[in-house]
Amino acid sequence: MSNYLHELSKKSTYSSIKMQYPKIREVLFPRFIKWDGCVLLAQNEQLDLPNKFIPTPYCPDKTGFEAGENHIHLT
């Protein structure tokens, strides 16, 4: 499937939708990291994470942190 998507990305359009293979690849074949008991999507190379999770009023638990950090938008 990875090769198929790569070949599609070489074409300018496919079904009137421009393919952006690097972005699609991150969604279809995600990489994960473990951090302080959480499983996070490795969405970029520079993850600016502290050494451990610290609760805040906006993010009181690790489950909420994972949900926010792993949140992606499909366009």
N, C-alpha and C. Protein backbone atom coordinates (compact mmCIF):
# COMPACT_ATOMS: atom_id res chain seq x y z
N MET A 1 0.82 -1.19 0.00
CA MET A 1 0.00 0.00 0.00
C MET A 1 0.87 1.26 0.00
N SER A 2 1.98 1.20 0.73
CA SER A 2 2.88 2.34 0.78
C SER A 2 3.38 2.68 -0.63
N ASN A 3 3.77 1.67 -1.39
CA ASN A 3 4.24 1.91 -2.76
C ASN A 3 3.13 2.46 -3.65
N TYR A 4 1.92 1.94 -3.48
CA TYR A 4 0.78 2.42 -4.25
C TYR A 4 0.54 3.91 -4.00
N LEU A 5 0.55 4.31 -2.74
CA LEU A 5 0.35 5.72 -2.41
C LEU A 5 1.48 6.58 -2.95
N HIS A 6 2.68 6.06 -2.91
CA HIS A 6 3.82 6.80 -3.44
C HIS A 6 3.66 7.03 -4.94
N GLU A 7 3.21 6.02 -5.67
CA GLU A 7 3.00 6.16 -7.11
C GLU A 7 1.88 7.17 -7.38
N LEU A 8 0.82 7.12 -6.59
CA LEU A 8 -0.26 8.09 -6.76
C LEU A 8 0.22 9.52 -6.53
N SER A 9 1.13 9.68 -5.58
CA SER A 9 1.61 11.02 -5.26
C SER A 9 2.41 11.63 -6.41
N LYS A 10 2.95 10.78 -7.29
CA LYS A 10 3.71 11.29 -8.44
C LYS A 10 2.80 11.93 -9.47
N LYS A 11 1.53 11.52 -9.49
CA LYS A 11 0.57 12.11 -10.41
C LYS A 11 0.05 13.41 -9.80
N SER A 12 -0.25 14.37 -10.64
CA SER A 12 -0.69 15.67 -10.10
C SER A 12 -2.06 15.59 -9.45
N THR A 13 -2.96 14.79 -10.00
CA THR A 13 -4.27 14.64 -9.39
C THR A 13 -4.73 13.19 -9.50
N TYR A 14 -5.59 12.81 -8.61
CA TYR A 14 -6.21 11.50 -8.64
C TYR A 14 -7.64 11.70 -8.17
N SER A 15 -8.59 11.46 -9.05
CA SER A 15 -10.00 11.70 -8.75
C SER A 15 -10.22 13.14 -8.30
N SER A 16 -9.56 14.07 -8.95
CA SER A 16 -9.68 15.50 -8.68
C SER A 16 -9.18 15.91 -7.29
N ILE A 17 -8.48 15.04 -6.61
CA ILE A 17 -7.92 15.36 -5.29
C ILE A 17 -6.40 15.25 -5.37
N LYS A 18 -5.73 16.30 -5.02
CA LYS A 18 -4.26 16.25 -5.05
C LYS A 18 -3.77 15.38 -3.89
N MET A 19 -2.92 14.43 -4.21
CA MET A 19 -2.38 13.53 -3.19
C MET A 19 -1.13 14.14 -2.57
N GLN A 20 -1.05 14.11 -1.28
CA GLN A 20 0.14 14.57 -0.57
C GLN A 20 0.64 13.38 0.24
N TYR A 21 1.44 12.54 -0.40
CA TYR A 21 1.84 11.27 0.18
C TYR A 21 2.49 11.40 1.56
N PRO A 22 3.43 12.30 1.79
CA PRO A 22 4.03 12.32 3.14
C PRO A 22 3.01 12.53 4.24
N LYS A 23 2.02 13.37 4.03
CA LYS A 23 0.99 13.61 5.06
C LYS A 23 0.11 12.38 5.23
N ILE A 24 -0.29 11.77 4.12
CA ILE A 24 -1.14 10.58 4.18
C ILE A 24 -0.41 9.43 4.85
N ARG A 25 0.86 9.28 4.56
CA ARG A 25 1.66 8.20 5.15
C ARG A 25 1.66 8.28 6.67
N GLU A 26 1.75 9.49 7.23
CA GLU A 26 1.76 9.66 8.68
C GLU A 26 0.46 9.19 9.32
N VAL A 27 -0.65 9.30 8.60
CA VAL A 27 -1.95 8.88 9.12
C VAL A 27 -2.15 7.38 8.96
N LEU A 28 -1.80 6.86 7.77
CA LEU A 28 -2.03 5.43 7.50
C LEU A 28 -1.01 4.52 8.18
N PHE A 29 0.21 5.00 8.35
CA PHE A 29 1.28 4.20 8.96
C PHE A 29 1.91 5.00 10.09
N PRO A 30 1.17 5.23 11.18
CA PRO A 30 1.68 6.08 12.25
C PRO A 30 2.83 5.43 13.02
N ARG A 31 3.66 6.29 13.58
CA ARG A 31 4.72 5.84 14.49
C ARG A 31 4.31 6.28 15.88
N PHE A 32 4.61 5.46 16.87
CA PHE A 32 4.24 5.75 18.25
C PHE A 32 5.48 5.81 19.12
N ILE A 33 5.37 6.58 20.19
CA ILE A 33 6.43 6.61 21.20
C ILE A 33 5.77 6.38 22.56
N LYS A 34 6.54 5.85 23.49
CA LYS A 34 6.09 5.72 24.88
C LYS A 34 6.73 6.84 25.67
N TRP A 35 5.92 7.50 26.47
CA TRP A 35 6.43 8.60 27.31
C TRP A 35 5.66 8.61 28.62
N ASP A 36 6.33 8.40 29.71
CA ASP A 36 5.77 8.48 31.06
C ASP A 36 4.43 7.74 31.18
N GLY A 37 4.38 6.52 30.66
CA GLY A 37 3.17 5.71 30.74
C GLY A 37 2.12 6.04 29.70
N CYS A 38 2.43 6.94 28.77
CA CYS A 38 1.49 7.32 27.71
C CYS A 38 1.99 6.76 26.37
N VAL A 39 1.07 6.54 25.46
CA VAL A 39 1.41 6.17 24.09
C VAL A 39 1.01 7.34 23.21
N LEU A 40 2.00 7.93 22.53
CA LEU A 40 1.77 9.14 21.75
C LEU A 40 2.14 8.92 20.30
N LEU A 41 1.42 9.59 19.41
CA LEU A 41 1.78 9.60 18.00
C LEU A 41 3.05 10.42 17.82
N ALA A 42 4.00 9.89 17.09
CA ALA A 42 5.21 10.64 16.77
C ALA A 42 4.89 11.47 15.53
N GLN A 43 4.29 12.63 15.73
CA GLN A 43 3.80 13.44 14.61
C GLN A 43 4.88 14.29 13.97
N ASN A 44 5.96 14.52 14.66
CA ASN A 44 7.08 15.25 14.08
C ASN A 44 8.36 14.80 14.78
N GLU A 45 9.47 15.24 14.27
CA GLU A 45 10.75 14.80 14.82
C GLU A 45 11.10 15.50 16.12
N GLN A 46 10.59 16.71 16.33
CA GLN A 46 10.90 17.49 17.52
C GLN A 46 9.74 17.45 18.51
N LEU A 47 9.75 16.49 19.41
CA LEU A 47 8.73 16.44 20.46
C LEU A 47 9.25 17.20 21.67
N ASP A 48 8.56 18.24 22.04
CA ASP A 48 8.97 19.07 23.17
C ASP A 48 8.20 18.63 24.41
N LEU A 49 8.63 17.52 25.01
CA LEU A 49 7.94 16.96 26.16
C LEU A 49 8.80 17.11 27.41
N PRO A 50 8.18 17.41 28.55
CA PRO A 50 8.95 17.44 29.80
C PRO A 50 9.33 16.02 30.21
N ASN A 51 10.12 15.90 31.24
CA ASN A 51 10.57 14.57 31.69
C ASN A 51 9.43 13.69 32.17
N LYS A 52 8.39 14.31 32.76
CA LYS A 52 7.25 13.54 33.24
C LYS A 52 5.99 14.38 33.14
N PHE A 53 4.84 13.71 33.20
CA PHE A 53 3.54 14.38 33.13
C PHE A 53 3.29 15.16 34.42
N ILE A 54 2.84 16.40 34.27
CA ILE A 54 2.47 17.23 35.41
C ILE A 54 1.03 17.71 35.16
N PRO A 55 0.08 17.32 36.03
CA PRO A 55 -1.31 17.74 35.84
C PRO A 55 -1.47 19.25 35.92
N THR A 56 -2.41 19.76 35.14
CA THR A 56 -2.78 21.18 35.17
C THR A 56 -4.31 21.26 35.22
N PRO A 57 -4.87 22.44 35.48
CA PRO A 57 -6.33 22.56 35.46
C PRO A 57 -6.93 22.24 34.09
N TYR A 58 -6.16 22.43 33.02
CA TYR A 58 -6.64 22.19 31.66
C TYR A 58 -6.44 20.75 31.21
N CYS A 59 -5.50 20.08 31.83
CA CYS A 59 -5.18 18.69 31.47
C CYS A 59 -4.87 17.93 32.76
N PRO A 60 -5.92 17.47 33.47
CA PRO A 60 -5.72 16.90 34.80
C PRO A 60 -5.20 15.47 34.84
N ASP A 61 -5.26 14.75 33.73
CA ASP A 61 -4.80 13.36 33.76
C ASP A 61 -4.12 12.96 32.45
N LYS A 62 -3.42 11.82 32.49
CA LYS A 62 -2.67 11.35 31.31
C LYS A 62 -3.58 10.97 30.15
N THR A 63 -4.78 10.47 30.46
CA THR A 63 -5.71 10.10 29.38
C THR A 63 -6.09 11.34 28.57
N GLY A 64 -6.37 12.43 29.24
CA GLY A 64 -6.68 13.67 28.55
C GLY A 64 -5.49 14.20 27.75
N PHE A 65 -4.30 14.05 28.32
CA PHE A 65 -3.10 14.48 27.61
C PHE A 65 -2.91 13.68 26.34
N GLU A 66 -3.06 12.35 26.44
CA GLU A 66 -2.93 11.50 25.25
C GLU A 66 -3.94 11.89 24.18
N ALA A 67 -5.18 12.13 24.59
CA ALA A 67 -6.23 12.49 23.64
C ALA A 67 -5.88 13.79 22.92
N GLY A 68 -5.41 14.77 23.65
CA GLY A 68 -5.05 16.04 23.05
C GLY A 68 -3.82 15.95 22.17
N GLU A 69 -2.82 15.25 22.63
CA GLU A 69 -1.56 15.13 21.88
C GLU A 69 -1.73 14.28 20.63
N ASN A 70 -2.59 13.27 20.69
CA ASN A 70 -2.79 12.37 19.55
C ASN A 70 -3.88 12.85 18.59
N HIS A 71 -4.44 14.01 18.86
CA HIS A 71 -5.51 14.59 18.05
C HIS A 71 -4.95 15.04 16.70
N ILE A 72 -5.58 14.60 15.62
CA ILE A 72 -5.16 15.05 14.28
C ILE A 72 -6.39 15.51 13.51
N HIS A 73 -6.18 16.34 12.52
CA HIS A 73 -7.24 16.80 11.63
C HIS A 73 -7.00 16.22 10.25
N LEU A 74 -8.04 15.70 9.64
CA LEU A 74 -7.97 15.20 8.27
C LEU A 74 -8.63 16.23 7.37
N THR A 75 -7.89 16.67 6.37
CA THR A 75 -8.46 17.64 5.44
C THR A 75 -8.44 17.12 4.03
